[in-house]
mmCIF file of C-alpha atoms in Angstrom:
data_model
loop_
_atom_site.group_PDB
_atom_site.id
_atom_site.type_symbol
_atom_site.label_atom_id
_atom_site.label_comp_id
_atom_site.label_asym_id
_atom_site.label_seq_id
_atom_site.Cartn_x
_atom_site.Cartn_y
_atom_site.Cartn_z
ATOM 1 C CA MET D 1 -155.721 32.603 54.113
ATOM 2 C CA ASN D 2 -153.352 33.527 56.809
ATOM 3 C CA LEU D 3 -150.931 36.262 55.930
ATOM 4 C CA ILE D 4 -147.735 36.329 57.826
ATOM 5 C CA ALA D 5 -146.378 39.764 58.226
ATOM 6 C CA LYS D 6 -142.576 39.872 57.461
ATOM 7 C CA ARG D 7 -140.554 42.005 59.640
ATOM 8 C CA TYR D 8 -138.039 44.231 58.058
ATOM 9 C CA SER D 9 -135.008 45.752 59.688
ATOM 10 C CA VAL D 10 -133.262 48.916 58.796
ATOM 11 C CA LEU D 11 -129.912 47.223 58.975
ATOM 12 C CA PRO D 12 -129.065 44.095 56.798
ATOM 13 C CA GLY D 13 -129.464 40.582 58.038
ATOM 14 C CA PHE D 14 -127.638 39.126 60.985
ATOM 15 C CA GLY D 15 -124.910 37.450 58.951
ATOM 16 C CA LEU D 16 -124.046 40.605 56.919
ATOM 17 C CA SER D 17 -124.279 42.813 60.018
ATOM 18 C CA LEU D 18 -121.989 40.490 61.916
ATOM 19 C CA GLY D 19 -119.534 40.501 59.171
ATOM 20 C CA TYR D 20 -119.309 44.211 58.968
ATOM 21 C CA ALA D 21 -119.010 44.484 62.694
ATOM 22 C CA LEU D 22 -116.245 41.994 62.967
ATOM 23 C CA PHE D 23 -114.369 43.451 59.962
ATOM 24 C CA TRP D 24 -114.639 46.975 61.511
ATOM 25 C CA LEU D 25 -113.464 45.653 64.863
ATOM 26 C CA GLY D 26 -110.586 43.732 63.375
ATOM 27 C CA LEU D 27 -109.448 46.705 61.300
ATOM 28 C CA ILE D 28 -109.707 49.413 64.109
ATOM 29 C CA VAL D 29 -108.772 47.357 67.169
ATOM 30 C CA LEU D 30 -107.360 43.913 66.441
ATOM 31 C CA LEU D 31 -104.990 44.766 63.640
ATOM 32 C CA PRO D 32 -103.057 47.504 65.610
ATOM 33 C CA PHE D 33 -102.735 45.053 68.528
ATOM 34 C CA ALA D 34 -101.550 42.368 66.222
ATOM 35 C CA ALA D 35 -98.914 44.685 64.757
ATOM 36 C CA LEU D 36 -97.849 45.640 68.231
ATOM 37 C CA ALA D 37 -97.376 42.069 69.283
ATOM 38 C CA LEU D 38 -95.622 41.209 66.020
ATOM 39 C CA ASN D 39 -93.185 44.064 66.470
ATOM 40 C CA ALA D 40 -92.410 43.044 69.948
ATOM 41 C CA SER D 41 -91.892 39.523 68.813
ATOM 42 C CA THR D 42 -88.828 40.579 66.810
ATOM 43 C CA LEU D 43 -86.852 41.005 70.113
ATOM 44 C CA GLY D 44 -86.963 37.379 71.088
ATOM 45 C CA TRP D 45 -88.080 36.013 74.372
ATOM 46 C CA THR D 46 -84.819 36.611 76.305
ATOM 47 C CA ALA D 47 -84.534 40.270 75.075
ATOM 48 C CA PHE D 48 -88.292 40.776 75.724
ATOM 49 C CA ILE D 49 -87.740 39.756 79.314
ATOM 50 C CA GLU D 50 -84.815 41.942 79.741
ATOM 51 C CA GLN D 51 -86.636 44.929 78.390
ATOM 52 C CA VAL D 52 -89.712 44.596 80.538
ATOM 53 C CA SER D 53 -87.939 43.512 83.768
ATOM 54 C CA ALA D 54 -85.571 46.710 83.799
ATOM 55 C CA PRO D 55 -85.812 48.469 87.114
ATOM 56 C CA ARG D 56 -87.189 51.613 85.490
ATOM 57 C CA VAL D 57 -89.797 49.745 83.459
ATOM 58 C CA LEU D 58 -91.056 47.750 86.460
ATOM 59 C CA ALA D 59 -91.236 50.983 88.691
ATOM 60 C CA SER D 60 -93.081 52.871 85.976
ATOM 61 C CA LEU D 61 -95.567 49.966 85.485
ATOM 62 C CA GLN D 62 -96.116 49.619 89.120
ATOM 63 C CA LEU D 63 -96.696 53.413 89.412
ATOM 64 C CA SER D 64 -99.008 53.579 86.411
ATOM 65 C CA PHE D 65 -101.290 50.767 87.417
ATOM 66 C CA GLY D 66 -101.160 51.449 91.075
ATOM 67 C CA ALA D 67 -102.091 55.170 90.597
ATOM 68 C CA ALA D 68 -104.806 54.142 88.123
ATOM 69 C CA LEU D 69 -106.208 51.653 90.673
ATOM 70 C CA ILE D 70 -106.292 54.222 93.398
ATOM 71 C CA ALA D 71 -107.842 56.907 91.166
ATOM 72 C CA ALA D 72 -110.563 54.526 89.974
ATOM 73 C CA SER D 73 -111.263 53.476 93.592
ATOM 74 C CA VAL D 74 -111.617 57.135 94.743
ATOM 75 C CA ASN D 75 -113.869 57.901 91.708
ATOM 76 C CA ALA D 76 -115.970 54.914 92.442
ATOM 77 C CA LEU D 77 -116.911 56.534 95.831
ATOM 78 C CA MET D 78 -116.814 60.259 94.926
ATOM 79 C CA GLY D 79 -118.310 59.696 91.472
ATOM 80 C CA PHE D 80 -121.322 57.806 92.950
ATOM 81 C CA LEU D 81 -121.640 60.704 95.512
ATOM 82 C CA VAL D 82 -121.570 63.296 92.798
ATOM 83 C CA ALA D 83 -124.210 61.469 90.643
ATOM 84 C CA TRP D 84 -126.389 60.997 93.718
ATOM 85 C CA VAL D 85 -126.425 64.769 94.436
ATOM 86 C CA LEU D 86 -127.132 65.615 90.857
ATOM 87 C CA VAL D 87 -130.051 63.200 90.553
ATOM 88 C CA ARG D 88 -131.599 63.394 93.965
ATOM 89 C CA TYR D 89 -131.317 67.124 94.897
ATOM 90 C CA SER D 90 -132.120 70.503 93.412
ATOM 91 C CA PHE D 91 -129.925 73.543 94.151
ATOM 92 C CA PRO D 92 -128.787 76.777 92.485
ATOM 93 C CA GLY D 93 -126.349 76.194 89.707
ATOM 94 C CA LYS D 94 -127.165 72.506 89.379
ATOM 95 C CA ARG D 95 -126.959 72.806 85.581
ATOM 96 C CA PHE D 96 -123.658 74.446 85.768
ATOM 97 C CA VAL D 97 -122.202 71.795 87.993
ATOM 98 C CA ASP D 98 -123.690 69.004 85.711
ATOM 99 C CA ALA D 99 -121.993 70.605 82.781
ATOM 100 C CA LEU D 100 -118.733 70.973 84.760
ATOM 101 C CA ILE D 101 -118.546 67.193 85.132
ATOM 102 C CA ASP D 102 -117.925 66.900 81.363
ATOM 103 C CA LEU D 103 -115.008 69.497 81.422
ATOM 104 C CA PRO D 104 -112.266 66.773 81.598
ATOM 105 C CA PHE D 105 -113.780 65.278 78.419
ATOM 106 C CA ALA D 106 -113.464 68.605 76.452
ATOM 107 C CA LEU D 107 -110.315 70.079 78.087
ATOM 108 C CA PRO D 108 -107.078 69.124 76.412
ATOM 109 C CA THR D 109 -105.119 66.919 78.813
ATOM 110 C CA ALA D 110 -101.940 69.147 78.581
ATOM 111 C CA VAL D 111 -104.038 72.083 79.743
ATOM 112 C CA ALA D 112 -105.258 70.064 82.756
ATOM 113 C CA GLY D 113 -101.687 69.190 83.627
ATOM 114 C CA ILE D 114 -100.509 72.668 83.449
ATOM 115 C CA ALA D 115 -103.589 73.782 85.609
ATOM 116 C CA LEU D 116 -102.913 71.203 88.239
ATOM 117 C CA THR D 117 -99.303 71.948 88.365
ATOM 118 C CA THR D 118 -100.063 75.645 88.935
ATOM 119 C CA ILE D 119 -102.240 74.685 91.759
ATOM 120 C CA TYR D 120 -100.220 72.142 93.597
ATOM 121 C CA ALA D 121 -96.632 73.230 92.807
ATOM 122 C CA PRO D 122 -94.663 74.215 95.919
ATOM 123 C CA ASN D 123 -95.329 77.911 95.043
ATOM 124 C CA GLY D 124 -98.834 77.283 93.639
ATOM 125 C CA TRP D 125 -102.118 78.508 94.919
ATOM 126 C CA LEU D 126 -102.603 75.456 97.218
ATOM 127 C CA GLY D 127 -99.160 74.039 97.146
ATOM 128 C CA ARG D 128 -97.711 77.018 99.050
ATOM 129 C CA TYR D 129 -100.024 76.156 102.031
ATOM 130 C CA LEU D 130 -99.458 72.411 101.772
ATOM 131 C CA ASP D 131 -95.713 72.440 101.550
ATOM 132 C CA PRO D 132 -95.072 73.808 105.036
ATOM 133 C CA LEU D 133 -97.296 71.009 106.303
ATOM 134 C CA GLY D 134 -94.952 68.435 104.542
ATOM 135 C CA ILE D 135 -97.572 67.616 101.971
ATOM 136 C CA LYS D 136 -96.155 67.608 98.452
ATOM 137 C CA VAL D 137 -98.426 66.926 95.605
ATOM 138 C CA ALA D 138 -96.708 68.205 92.467
ATOM 139 C CA PHE D 139 -93.699 66.171 91.217
ATOM 140 C CA THR D 140 -94.648 63.186 93.411
ATOM 141 C CA PRO D 141 -96.740 60.083 92.926
ATOM 142 C CA LEU D 142 -99.582 61.805 94.755
ATOM 143 C CA GLY D 143 -99.650 64.467 92.064
ATOM 144 C CA ILE D 144 -100.170 61.611 89.486
ATOM 145 C CA VAL D 145 -103.028 60.272 91.456
ATOM 146 C CA VAL D 146 -104.708 63.665 91.566
ATOM 147 C CA ALA D 147 -104.313 64.173 87.799
ATOM 148 C CA LEU D 148 -105.786 60.718 87.203
ATOM 149 C CA ILE D 149 -108.735 61.401 89.515
ATOM 150 C CA PHE D 150 -109.428 64.561 87.555
ATOM 151 C CA VAL D 151 -109.440 62.973 84.046
ATOM 152 C CA SER D 152 -111.278 59.890 85.019
ATOM 153 C CA LEU D 153 -114.155 61.171 87.244
ATOM 154 C CA PRO D 154 -116.632 61.690 84.411
ATOM 155 C CA PHE D 155 -116.684 58.055 83.425
ATOM 156 C CA VAL D 156 -118.122 57.044 86.838
ATOM 157 C CA VAL D 157 -120.597 59.971 87.112
ATOM 158 C CA ARG D 158 -121.994 59.587 83.623
ATOM 159 C CA THR D 159 -122.372 55.839 83.887
ATOM 160 C CA VAL D 160 -124.052 55.849 87.248
ATOM 161 C CA GLN D 161 -126.315 58.888 86.773
ATOM 162 C CA PRO D 162 -128.754 57.390 84.273
ATOM 163 C CA VAL D 163 -129.204 54.275 86.503
ATOM 164 C CA LEU D 164 -130.075 56.506 89.519
ATOM 165 C CA GLU D 165 -132.448 58.545 87.357
ATOM 166 C CA ASP D 166 -134.277 55.324 86.237
ATOM 167 C CA LEU D 167 -134.394 53.752 89.714
ATOM 168 C CA GLU D 168 -137.953 53.561 90.793
ATOM 169 C CA LYS D 169 -138.603 55.552 94.063
ATOM 170 C CA GLU D 170 -141.583 53.259 94.710
ATOM 171 C CA LEU D 171 -139.187 50.471 95.773
ATOM 172 C CA GLU D 172 -137.721 52.778 98.378
ATOM 173 C CA GLU D 173 -141.151 53.827 99.524
ATOM 174 C CA ALA D 174 -142.144 50.148 99.797
ATOM 175 C CA ALA D 175 -138.958 49.308 101.839
ATOM 176 C CA THR D 176 -139.745 52.270 104.121
ATOM 177 C CA CYS D 177 -143.254 51.149 104.742
ATOM 178 C CA LEU D 178 -141.923 47.683 105.536
ATOM 179 C CA GLY D 179 -139.830 49.317 108.414
ATOM 180 C CA ALA D 180 -136.454 49.437 106.565
ATOM 181 C CA GLY D 181 -134.088 52.206 107.665
ATOM 182 C CA ARG D 182 -131.908 54.375 105.552
ATOM 183 C CA TRP D 183 -128.940 52.155 105.553
ATOM 184 C CA GLN D 184 -130.987 49.056 104.871
ATOM 185 C CA ILE D 185 -132.732 50.769 101.866
ATOM 186 C CA PHE D 186 -129.330 51.782 100.539
ATOM 187 C CA ARG D 187 -127.730 48.363 101.038
ATOM 188 C CA ARG D 188 -130.523 46.239 99.765
ATOM 189 C CA VAL D 189 -132.354 48.318 97.297
ATOM 190 C CA ILE D 190 -130.254 51.058 95.836
ATOM 191 C CA PHE D 191 -126.625 49.686 95.810
ATOM 192 C CA PRO D 192 -127.520 46.358 94.050
ATOM 193 C CA ALA D 193 -129.184 48.104 91.274
ATOM 194 C CA VAL D 194 -126.408 50.577 90.857
ATOM 195 C CA LEU D 195 -123.503 48.220 91.392
ATOM 196 C CA PRO D 196 -123.163 46.892 87.786
ATOM 197 C CA ALA D 197 -123.060 50.522 86.415
ATOM 198 C CA LEU D 198 -120.660 51.482 89.156
ATOM 199 C CA LEU D 199 -118.330 48.621 88.180
ATOM 200 C CA THR D 200 -118.672 49.561 84.524
ATOM 201 C CA GLY D 201 -117.771 53.244 85.210
ATOM 202 C CA SER D 202 -114.832 52.305 87.455
ATOM 203 C CA ALA D 203 -113.426 49.931 84.796
ATOM 204 C CA MET D 204 -113.614 52.697 82.250
ATOM 205 C CA ALA D 205 -112.033 55.105 84.681
ATOM 206 C CA PHE D 206 -109.211 52.718 85.410
ATOM 207 C CA ALA D 207 -108.663 52.151 81.617
ATOM 208 C CA ARG D 208 -108.501 55.827 80.888
ATOM 209 C CA ALA D 209 -106.137 56.472 83.879
ATOM 210 C CA THR D 210 -103.793 53.661 82.942
ATOM 211 C CA GLY D 211 -102.816 55.175 79.578
ATOM 212 C CA GLU D 212 -103.254 58.913 80.575
ATOM 213 C CA PHE D 213 -100.140 61.052 79.504
ATOM 214 C CA GLY D 214 -100.837 64.629 78.866
ATOM 215 C CA SER D 215 -102.223 65.630 82.263
ATOM 216 C CA VAL D 216 -99.711 63.606 84.138
ATOM 217 C CA ILE D 217 -96.375 64.585 82.352
ATOM 218 C CA PHE D 218 -96.395 68.039 83.868
ATOM 219 C CA ILE D 219 -97.312 67.278 87.448
ATOM 220 C CA ALA D 220 -95.358 64.031 87.778
ATOM 221 C CA GLY D 221 -91.898 65.465 87.620
ATOM 222 C CA ASN D 222 -90.829 62.394 85.722
ATOM 223 C CA ILE D 223 -88.190 61.363 88.176
ATOM 224 C CA PRO D 224 -86.871 57.826 87.289
ATOM 225 C CA LEU D 225 -87.943 55.119 89.804
ATOM 226 C CA VAL D 226 -90.097 57.690 91.729
ATOM 227 C CA SER D 227 -92.529 59.489 89.462
ATOM 228 C CA GLU D 228 -91.893 58.202 85.988
ATOM 229 C CA ILE D 229 -95.020 56.578 84.327
ATOM 230 C CA ALA D 230 -95.012 53.799 81.777
ATOM 231 C CA PRO D 231 -96.264 55.809 78.781
ATOM 232 C CA LEU D 232 -93.228 58.214 79.291
ATOM 233 C CA ILE D 233 -90.950 55.146 79.222
ATOM 234 C CA ILE D 234 -92.491 54.296 75.877
ATOM 235 C CA ILE D 235 -91.986 57.752 74.563
ATOM 236 C CA SER D 236 -88.455 57.772 75.722
ATOM 237 C CA LYS D 237 -87.623 54.566 73.917
ATOM 238 C CA LEU D 238 -89.218 55.882 70.709
ATOM 239 C CA GLU D 239 -87.136 58.945 71.008
ATOM 240 C CA GLN D 240 -84.130 56.700 71.139
ATOM 241 C CA PHE D 241 -85.320 54.777 68.086
ATOM 242 C CA ASP D 242 -85.809 51.701 70.164
ATOM 243 C CA VAL D 243 -89.082 50.806 68.597
ATOM 244 C CA ALA D 244 -88.963 47.002 69.659
ATOM 245 C CA GLY D 245 -88.319 48.037 73.331
ATOM 246 C CA ALA D 246 -91.136 50.533 73.298
ATOM 247 C CA THR D 247 -93.547 47.939 71.808
ATOM 248 C CA ALA D 248 -92.368 45.414 74.451
ATOM 249 C CA VAL D 249 -93.461 47.855 77.262
ATOM 250 C CA ALA D 250 -96.735 48.513 75.384
ATOM 251 C CA VAL D 251 -97.469 44.848 75.108
ATOM 252 C CA VAL D 252 -97.105 44.320 78.895
ATOM 253 C CA MET D 253 -99.356 47.350 79.510
ATOM 254 C CA LEU D 254 -101.814 45.893 77.006
ATOM 255 C CA ALA D 255 -101.808 42.536 78.756
ATOM 256 C CA LEU D 256 -102.118 43.835 82.280
ATOM 257 C CA SER D 257 -104.944 46.234 81.246
ATOM 258 C CA PHE D 258 -106.857 43.422 79.552
ATOM 259 C CA PHE D 259 -106.473 41.187 82.635
ATOM 260 C CA VAL D 260 -107.665 43.810 85.022
ATOM 261 C CA LEU D 261 -110.682 44.716 82.751
ATOM 262 C CA PHE D 262 -111.424 40.960 82.383
ATOM 263 C CA LEU D 263 -111.491 40.547 86.135
ATOM 264 C CA ILE D 264 -113.731 43.554 86.547
ATOM 265 C CA ASN D 265 -116.105 42.315 83.781
ATOM 266 C CA LEU D 266 -116.268 38.949 85.530
ATOM 267 C CA LEU D 267 -117.147 40.572 88.755
ATOM 268 C CA GLN D 268 -119.831 42.576 87.081
ATOM 269 C CA TRP D 269 -121.238 39.449 85.393
ATOM 270 C CA TRP D 270 -121.231 37.701 88.799
ATOM 271 C CA THR D 271 -122.975 40.555 90.410
ATOM 272 C CA ALA D 272 -125.603 40.814 87.865
ATOM 273 C CA ARG D 273 -126.345 37.044 88.025
ATOM 274 C CA ARG D 274 -126.355 37.117 91.761
ATOM 275 C CA HIS D 275 -129.076 39.819 91.859
ATOM 276 C CA GLY D 276 -131.109 38.291 89.020
ATOM 277 C CA MET D 277 -130.309 40.750 86.363
ATOM 278 C CA LYS D 278 -129.594 39.988 82.718
#
């Protein structure tokens, strides 16, 4: 008589688990988004277009997404470099540097903004030397980019670092035995394996930078049409009790963020499929 062992799972069956997951996702994520869209719909299409096409709103959206894209691009390069150093090299104070990467996670964003302003203001520690050279960081779009780089760097480092740690060094040794140079090993062995994680980390860095407020508000200067970010526009409209106008700007930010993340995920899927990864 054949006995068939039945597998038991700690969690309930697929149907019940899926139901709970969808319910929780709908309650935490979809419901607030639906309320946001419903609130914005009270404006009507014409009023909605007028709200989101105002010069200040367009300038703030361009600044927010442009600065977030620049910050994510910089962190894609520098975050990979930091992760590489932490994984491949041993040096005094390595654990301290590794712990320092997580500081933007634990540090209140307002504190980060005040610290960056103290450093890069015209009379700051570094700003006093940059200002005579014509380089202004604080109260300019450049300061916003610096703040976004600071708060989003850990996302790239912590996403790429485990992949580099799990990367088999035997593959590099085999490539070396076959006569491959350093650049060929990096381009054909290391980079394809790290690219999906790098795209994921960059996407998370972009998403964090897009909605960042606390660290930016102090160093931006908040000059209309120059250094005013979209979250500040939303706060200003709420202070004026223009809830519908604030939700209209928020809906545009949500749609643009979703579109960019969708493109990044599509690129990540294409990259994984091209290199034969699942």
